[in-house]
mmCIF file with all atom_site columns, C-alpha atoms in Angstrom:
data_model
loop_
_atom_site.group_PDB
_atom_site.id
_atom_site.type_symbol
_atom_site.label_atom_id
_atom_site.label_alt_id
_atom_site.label_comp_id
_atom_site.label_asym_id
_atom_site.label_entity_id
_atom_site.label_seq_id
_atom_site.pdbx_PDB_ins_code
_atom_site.Cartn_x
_atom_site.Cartn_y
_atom_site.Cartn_z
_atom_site.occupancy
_atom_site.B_iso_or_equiv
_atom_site.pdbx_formal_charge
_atom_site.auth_seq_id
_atom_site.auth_comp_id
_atom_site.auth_asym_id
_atom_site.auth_atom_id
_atom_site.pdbx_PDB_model_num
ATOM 1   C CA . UNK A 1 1   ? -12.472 10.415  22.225  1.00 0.00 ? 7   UNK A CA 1
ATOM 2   C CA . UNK A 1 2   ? -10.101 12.873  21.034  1.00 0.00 ? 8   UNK A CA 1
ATOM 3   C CA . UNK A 1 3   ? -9.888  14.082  17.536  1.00 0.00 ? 9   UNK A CA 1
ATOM 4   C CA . UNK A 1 4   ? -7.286  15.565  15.946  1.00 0.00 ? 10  UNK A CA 1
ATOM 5   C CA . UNK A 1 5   ? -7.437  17.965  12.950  1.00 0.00 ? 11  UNK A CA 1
ATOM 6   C CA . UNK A 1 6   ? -6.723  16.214  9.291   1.00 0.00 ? 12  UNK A CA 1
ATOM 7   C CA . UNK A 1 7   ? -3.629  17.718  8.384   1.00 0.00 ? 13  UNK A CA 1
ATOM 8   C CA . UNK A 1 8   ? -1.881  17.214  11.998  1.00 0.00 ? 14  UNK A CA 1
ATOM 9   C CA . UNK A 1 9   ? -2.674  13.610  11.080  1.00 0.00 ? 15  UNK A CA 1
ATOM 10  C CA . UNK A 1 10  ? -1.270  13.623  7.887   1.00 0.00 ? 16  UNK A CA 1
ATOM 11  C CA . UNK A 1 11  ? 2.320   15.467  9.150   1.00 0.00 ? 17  UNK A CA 1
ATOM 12  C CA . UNK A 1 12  ? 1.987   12.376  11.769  1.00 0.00 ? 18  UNK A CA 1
ATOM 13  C CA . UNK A 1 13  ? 1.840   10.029  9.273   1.00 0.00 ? 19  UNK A CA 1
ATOM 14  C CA . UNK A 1 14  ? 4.068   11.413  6.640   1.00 0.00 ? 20  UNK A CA 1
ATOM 15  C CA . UNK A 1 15  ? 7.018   11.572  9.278   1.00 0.00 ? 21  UNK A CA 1
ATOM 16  C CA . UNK A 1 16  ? 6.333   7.946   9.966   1.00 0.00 ? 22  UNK A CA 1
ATOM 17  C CA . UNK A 1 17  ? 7.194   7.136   6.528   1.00 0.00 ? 23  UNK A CA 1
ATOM 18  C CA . UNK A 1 18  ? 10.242  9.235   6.187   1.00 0.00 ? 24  UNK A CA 1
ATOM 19  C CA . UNK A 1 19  ? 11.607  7.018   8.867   1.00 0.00 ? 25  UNK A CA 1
ATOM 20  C CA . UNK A 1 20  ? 10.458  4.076   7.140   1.00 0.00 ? 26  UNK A CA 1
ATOM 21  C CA . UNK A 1 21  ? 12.077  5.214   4.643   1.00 0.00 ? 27  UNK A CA 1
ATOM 22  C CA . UNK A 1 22  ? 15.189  6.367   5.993   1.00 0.00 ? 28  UNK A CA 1
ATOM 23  C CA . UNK A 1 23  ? 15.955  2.909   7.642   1.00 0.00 ? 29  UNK A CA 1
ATOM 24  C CA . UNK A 1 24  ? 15.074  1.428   4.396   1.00 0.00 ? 30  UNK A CA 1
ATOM 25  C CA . UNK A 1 25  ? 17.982  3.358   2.609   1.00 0.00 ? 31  UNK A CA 1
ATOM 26  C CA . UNK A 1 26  ? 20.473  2.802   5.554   1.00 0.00 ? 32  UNK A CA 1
ATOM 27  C CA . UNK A 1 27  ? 19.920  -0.768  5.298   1.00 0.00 ? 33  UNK A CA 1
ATOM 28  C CA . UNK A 1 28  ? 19.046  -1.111  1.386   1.00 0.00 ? 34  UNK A CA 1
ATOM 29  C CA . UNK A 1 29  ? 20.705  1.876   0.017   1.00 0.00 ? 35  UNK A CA 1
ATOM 30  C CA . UNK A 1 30  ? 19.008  4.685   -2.149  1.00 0.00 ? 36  UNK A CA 1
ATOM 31  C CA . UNK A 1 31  ? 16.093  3.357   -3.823  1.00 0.00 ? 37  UNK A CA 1
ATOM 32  C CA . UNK A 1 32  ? 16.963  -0.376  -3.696  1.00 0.00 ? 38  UNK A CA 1
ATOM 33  C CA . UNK A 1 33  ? 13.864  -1.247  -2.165  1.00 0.00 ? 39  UNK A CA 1
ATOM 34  C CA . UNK A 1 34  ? 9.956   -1.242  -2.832  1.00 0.00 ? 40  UNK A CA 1
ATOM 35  C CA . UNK A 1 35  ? 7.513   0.825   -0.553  1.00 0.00 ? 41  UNK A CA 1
ATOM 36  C CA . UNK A 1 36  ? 4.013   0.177   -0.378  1.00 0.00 ? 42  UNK A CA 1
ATOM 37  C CA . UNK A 1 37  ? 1.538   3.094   1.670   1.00 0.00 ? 43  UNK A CA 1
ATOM 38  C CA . UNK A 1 38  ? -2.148  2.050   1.627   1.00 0.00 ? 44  UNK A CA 1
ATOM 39  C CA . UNK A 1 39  ? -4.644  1.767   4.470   1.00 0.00 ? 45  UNK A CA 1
ATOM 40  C CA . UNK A 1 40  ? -6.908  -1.206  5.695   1.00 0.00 ? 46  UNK A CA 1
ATOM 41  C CA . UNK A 1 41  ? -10.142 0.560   4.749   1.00 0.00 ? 47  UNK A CA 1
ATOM 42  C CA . UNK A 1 42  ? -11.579 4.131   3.911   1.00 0.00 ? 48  UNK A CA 1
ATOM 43  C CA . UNK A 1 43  ? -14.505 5.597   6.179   1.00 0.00 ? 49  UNK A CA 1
ATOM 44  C CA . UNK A 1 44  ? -15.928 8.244   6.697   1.00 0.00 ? 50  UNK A CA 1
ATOM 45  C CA . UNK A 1 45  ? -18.552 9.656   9.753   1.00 0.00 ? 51  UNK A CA 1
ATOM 46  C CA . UNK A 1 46  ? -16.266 8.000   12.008  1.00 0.00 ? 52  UNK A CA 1
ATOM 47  C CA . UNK A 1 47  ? -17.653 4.664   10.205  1.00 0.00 ? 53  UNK A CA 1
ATOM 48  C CA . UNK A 1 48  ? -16.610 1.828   7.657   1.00 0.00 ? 54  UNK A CA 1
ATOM 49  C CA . UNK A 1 49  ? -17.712 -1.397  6.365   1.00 0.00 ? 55  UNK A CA 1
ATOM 50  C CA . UNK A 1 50  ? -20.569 -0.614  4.180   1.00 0.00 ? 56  UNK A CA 1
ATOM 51  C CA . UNK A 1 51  ? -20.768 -0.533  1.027   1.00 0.00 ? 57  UNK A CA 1
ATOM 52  C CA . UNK A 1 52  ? -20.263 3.816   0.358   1.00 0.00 ? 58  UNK A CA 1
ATOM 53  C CA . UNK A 1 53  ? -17.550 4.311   -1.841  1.00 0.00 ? 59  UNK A CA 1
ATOM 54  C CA . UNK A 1 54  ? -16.023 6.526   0.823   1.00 0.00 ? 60  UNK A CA 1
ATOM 55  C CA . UNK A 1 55  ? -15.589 3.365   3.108   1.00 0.00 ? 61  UNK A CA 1
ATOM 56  C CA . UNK A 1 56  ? -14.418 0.902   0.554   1.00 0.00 ? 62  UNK A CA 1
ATOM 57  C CA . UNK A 1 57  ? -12.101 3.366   -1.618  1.00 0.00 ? 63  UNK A CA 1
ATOM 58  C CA . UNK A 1 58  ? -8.165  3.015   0.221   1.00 0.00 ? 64  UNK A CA 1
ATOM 59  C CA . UNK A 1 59  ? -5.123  4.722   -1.255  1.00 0.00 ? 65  UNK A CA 1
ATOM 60  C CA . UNK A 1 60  ? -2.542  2.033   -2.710  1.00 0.00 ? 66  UNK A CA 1
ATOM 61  C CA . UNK A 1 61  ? 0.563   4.040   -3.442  1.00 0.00 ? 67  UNK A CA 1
ATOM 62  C CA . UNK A 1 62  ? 4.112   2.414   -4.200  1.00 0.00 ? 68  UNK A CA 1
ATOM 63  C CA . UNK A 1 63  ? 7.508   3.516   -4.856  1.00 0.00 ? 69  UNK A CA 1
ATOM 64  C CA . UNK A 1 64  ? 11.194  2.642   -5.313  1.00 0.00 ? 70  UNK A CA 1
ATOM 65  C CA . UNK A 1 65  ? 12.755  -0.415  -7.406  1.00 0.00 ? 71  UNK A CA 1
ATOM 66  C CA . UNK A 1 66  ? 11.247  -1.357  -10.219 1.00 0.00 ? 72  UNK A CA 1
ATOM 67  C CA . UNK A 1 67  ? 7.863   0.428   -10.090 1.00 0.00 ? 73  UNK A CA 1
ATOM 68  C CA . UNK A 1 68  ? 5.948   2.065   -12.973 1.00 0.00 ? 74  UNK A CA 1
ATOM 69  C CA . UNK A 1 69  ? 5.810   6.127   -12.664 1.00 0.00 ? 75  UNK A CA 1
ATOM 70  C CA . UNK A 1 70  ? 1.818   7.165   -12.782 1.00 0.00 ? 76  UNK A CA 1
ATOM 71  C CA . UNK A 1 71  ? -1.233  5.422   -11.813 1.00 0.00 ? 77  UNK A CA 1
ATOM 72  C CA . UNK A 1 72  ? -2.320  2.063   -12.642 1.00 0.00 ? 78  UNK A CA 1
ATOM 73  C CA . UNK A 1 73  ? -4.053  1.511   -16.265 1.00 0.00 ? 79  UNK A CA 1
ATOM 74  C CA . UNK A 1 74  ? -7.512  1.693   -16.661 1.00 0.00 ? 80  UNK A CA 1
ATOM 75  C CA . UNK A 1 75  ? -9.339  -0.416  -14.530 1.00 0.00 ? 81  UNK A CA 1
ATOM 76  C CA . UNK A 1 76  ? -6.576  -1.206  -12.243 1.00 0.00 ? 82  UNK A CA 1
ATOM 77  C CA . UNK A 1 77  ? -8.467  -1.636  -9.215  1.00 0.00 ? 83  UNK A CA 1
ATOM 78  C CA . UNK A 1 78  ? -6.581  -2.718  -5.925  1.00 0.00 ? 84  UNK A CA 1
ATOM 79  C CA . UNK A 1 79  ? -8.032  -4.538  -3.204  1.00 0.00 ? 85  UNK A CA 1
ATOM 80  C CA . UNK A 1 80  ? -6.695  -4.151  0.128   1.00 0.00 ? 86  UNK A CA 1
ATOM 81  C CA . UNK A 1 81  ? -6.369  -8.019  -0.010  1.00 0.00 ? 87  UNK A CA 1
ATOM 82  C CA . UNK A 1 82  ? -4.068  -7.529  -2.828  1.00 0.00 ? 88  UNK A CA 1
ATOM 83  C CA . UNK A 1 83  ? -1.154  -5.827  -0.692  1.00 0.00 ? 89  UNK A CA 1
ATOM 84  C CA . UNK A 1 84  ? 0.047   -8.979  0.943   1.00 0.00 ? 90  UNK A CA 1
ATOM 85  C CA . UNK A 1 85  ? -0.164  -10.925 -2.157  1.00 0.00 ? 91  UNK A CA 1
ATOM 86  C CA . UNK A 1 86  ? 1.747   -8.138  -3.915  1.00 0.00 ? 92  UNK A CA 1
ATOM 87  C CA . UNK A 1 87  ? 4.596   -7.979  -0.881  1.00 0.00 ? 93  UNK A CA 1
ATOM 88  C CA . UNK A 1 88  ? 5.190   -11.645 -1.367  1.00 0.00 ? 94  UNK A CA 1
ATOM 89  C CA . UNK A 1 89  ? 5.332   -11.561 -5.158  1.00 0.00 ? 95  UNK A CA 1
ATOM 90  C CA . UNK A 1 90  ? 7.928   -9.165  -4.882  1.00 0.00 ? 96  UNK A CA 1
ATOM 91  C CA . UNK A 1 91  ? 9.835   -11.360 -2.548  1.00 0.00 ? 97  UNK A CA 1
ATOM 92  C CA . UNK A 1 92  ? 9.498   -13.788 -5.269  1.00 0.00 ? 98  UNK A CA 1
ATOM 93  C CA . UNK A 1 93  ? 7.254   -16.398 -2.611  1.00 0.00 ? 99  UNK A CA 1
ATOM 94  C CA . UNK A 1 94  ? 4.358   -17.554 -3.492  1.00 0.00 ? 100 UNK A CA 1
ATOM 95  C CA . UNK A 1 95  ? 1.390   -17.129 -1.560  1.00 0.00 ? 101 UNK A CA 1
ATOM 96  C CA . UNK A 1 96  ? -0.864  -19.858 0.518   1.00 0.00 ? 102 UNK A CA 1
ATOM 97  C CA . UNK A 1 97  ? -3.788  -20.828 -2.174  1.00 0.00 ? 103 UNK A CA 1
ATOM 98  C CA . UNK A 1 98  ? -6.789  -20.252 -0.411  1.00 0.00 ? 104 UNK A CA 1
ATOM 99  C CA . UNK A 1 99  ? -5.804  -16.417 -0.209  1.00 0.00 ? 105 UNK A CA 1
ATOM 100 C CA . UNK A 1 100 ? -7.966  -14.041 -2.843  1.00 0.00 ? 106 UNK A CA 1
ATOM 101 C CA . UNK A 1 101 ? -5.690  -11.331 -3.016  1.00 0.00 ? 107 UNK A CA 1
ATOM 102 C CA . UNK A 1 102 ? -3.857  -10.898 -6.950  1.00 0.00 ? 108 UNK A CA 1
ATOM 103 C CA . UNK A 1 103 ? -0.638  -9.522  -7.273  1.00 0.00 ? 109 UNK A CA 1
ATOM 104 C CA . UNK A 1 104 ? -0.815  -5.703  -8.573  1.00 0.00 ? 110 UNK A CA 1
ATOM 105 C CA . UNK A 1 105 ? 1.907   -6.282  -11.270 1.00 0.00 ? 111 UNK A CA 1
ATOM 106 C CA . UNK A 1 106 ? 0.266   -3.610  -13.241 1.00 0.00 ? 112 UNK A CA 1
ATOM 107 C CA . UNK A 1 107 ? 2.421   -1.037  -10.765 1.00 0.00 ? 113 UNK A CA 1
ATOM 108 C CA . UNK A 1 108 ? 5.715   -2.535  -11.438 1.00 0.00 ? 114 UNK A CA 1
ATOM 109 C CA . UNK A 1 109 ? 7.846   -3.212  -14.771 1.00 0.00 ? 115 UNK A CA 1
ATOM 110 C CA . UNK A 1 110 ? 8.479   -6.580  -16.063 1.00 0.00 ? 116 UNK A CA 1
ATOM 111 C CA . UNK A 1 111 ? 11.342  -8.606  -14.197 1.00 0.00 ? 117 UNK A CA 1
ATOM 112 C CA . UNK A 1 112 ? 10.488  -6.603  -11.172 1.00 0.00 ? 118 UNK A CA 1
ATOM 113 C CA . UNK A 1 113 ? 10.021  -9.694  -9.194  1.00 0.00 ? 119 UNK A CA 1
ATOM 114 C CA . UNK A 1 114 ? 12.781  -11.662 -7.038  1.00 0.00 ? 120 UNK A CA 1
#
């Protein structure tokens, strides 16, 4: 398997979100949109699903309409579960009921929500 170094990986990724972006403001127009980055789960070693911080710690970052500048109050732990639920709420849908993700309203200002 073939590695590649951390910051090539990070340019890779960051130009995959300015295109993500740029569609979204050809189709939505400047900043009429929400974007959520985060990742499925952290790791480290190659390795993931125990219980190391370094496995279980993602980044959850959002911008565009409606969100809060600066991070999340105190406490304001996001679960990668929480993503979906979030991306509906904002679509004003509700989600099924068995799900356990949460909304992360804590990121956006009231009446943010279709």
């Amino acid at each position: 398997r073939i590695r590649q170094h951390p910051a090539a990986v990070v340019a890779q990724a960051d130009a995959g979100v300015g295109r993500i972006m740029a569609a979204a403001e050809r189709a939505f127009g400047h900043g009429n949109y929400t974007l959520i980055v985060t990742s499925d789960h952290g790791g480290h070693d190659a390795d993931h699903g125990k219980d190391d911080p370094r496995d279980v710690t993602i980044p959850w970052l959002a911008w565009g309409r409606g969100v809060r500048p600066g991070p999340l109050p105190a406490g304001g732990l996001v679960n990668t579960v929480d993503t979906a639920s979030t991306s509906l709420w904002l679509l004003g849908l509700r989600e099924p009921t068995d799900w356990a993700g949460e909304p992360v309203m804590a990121a956006f200002a009231a009446g943010t929500a279709q």
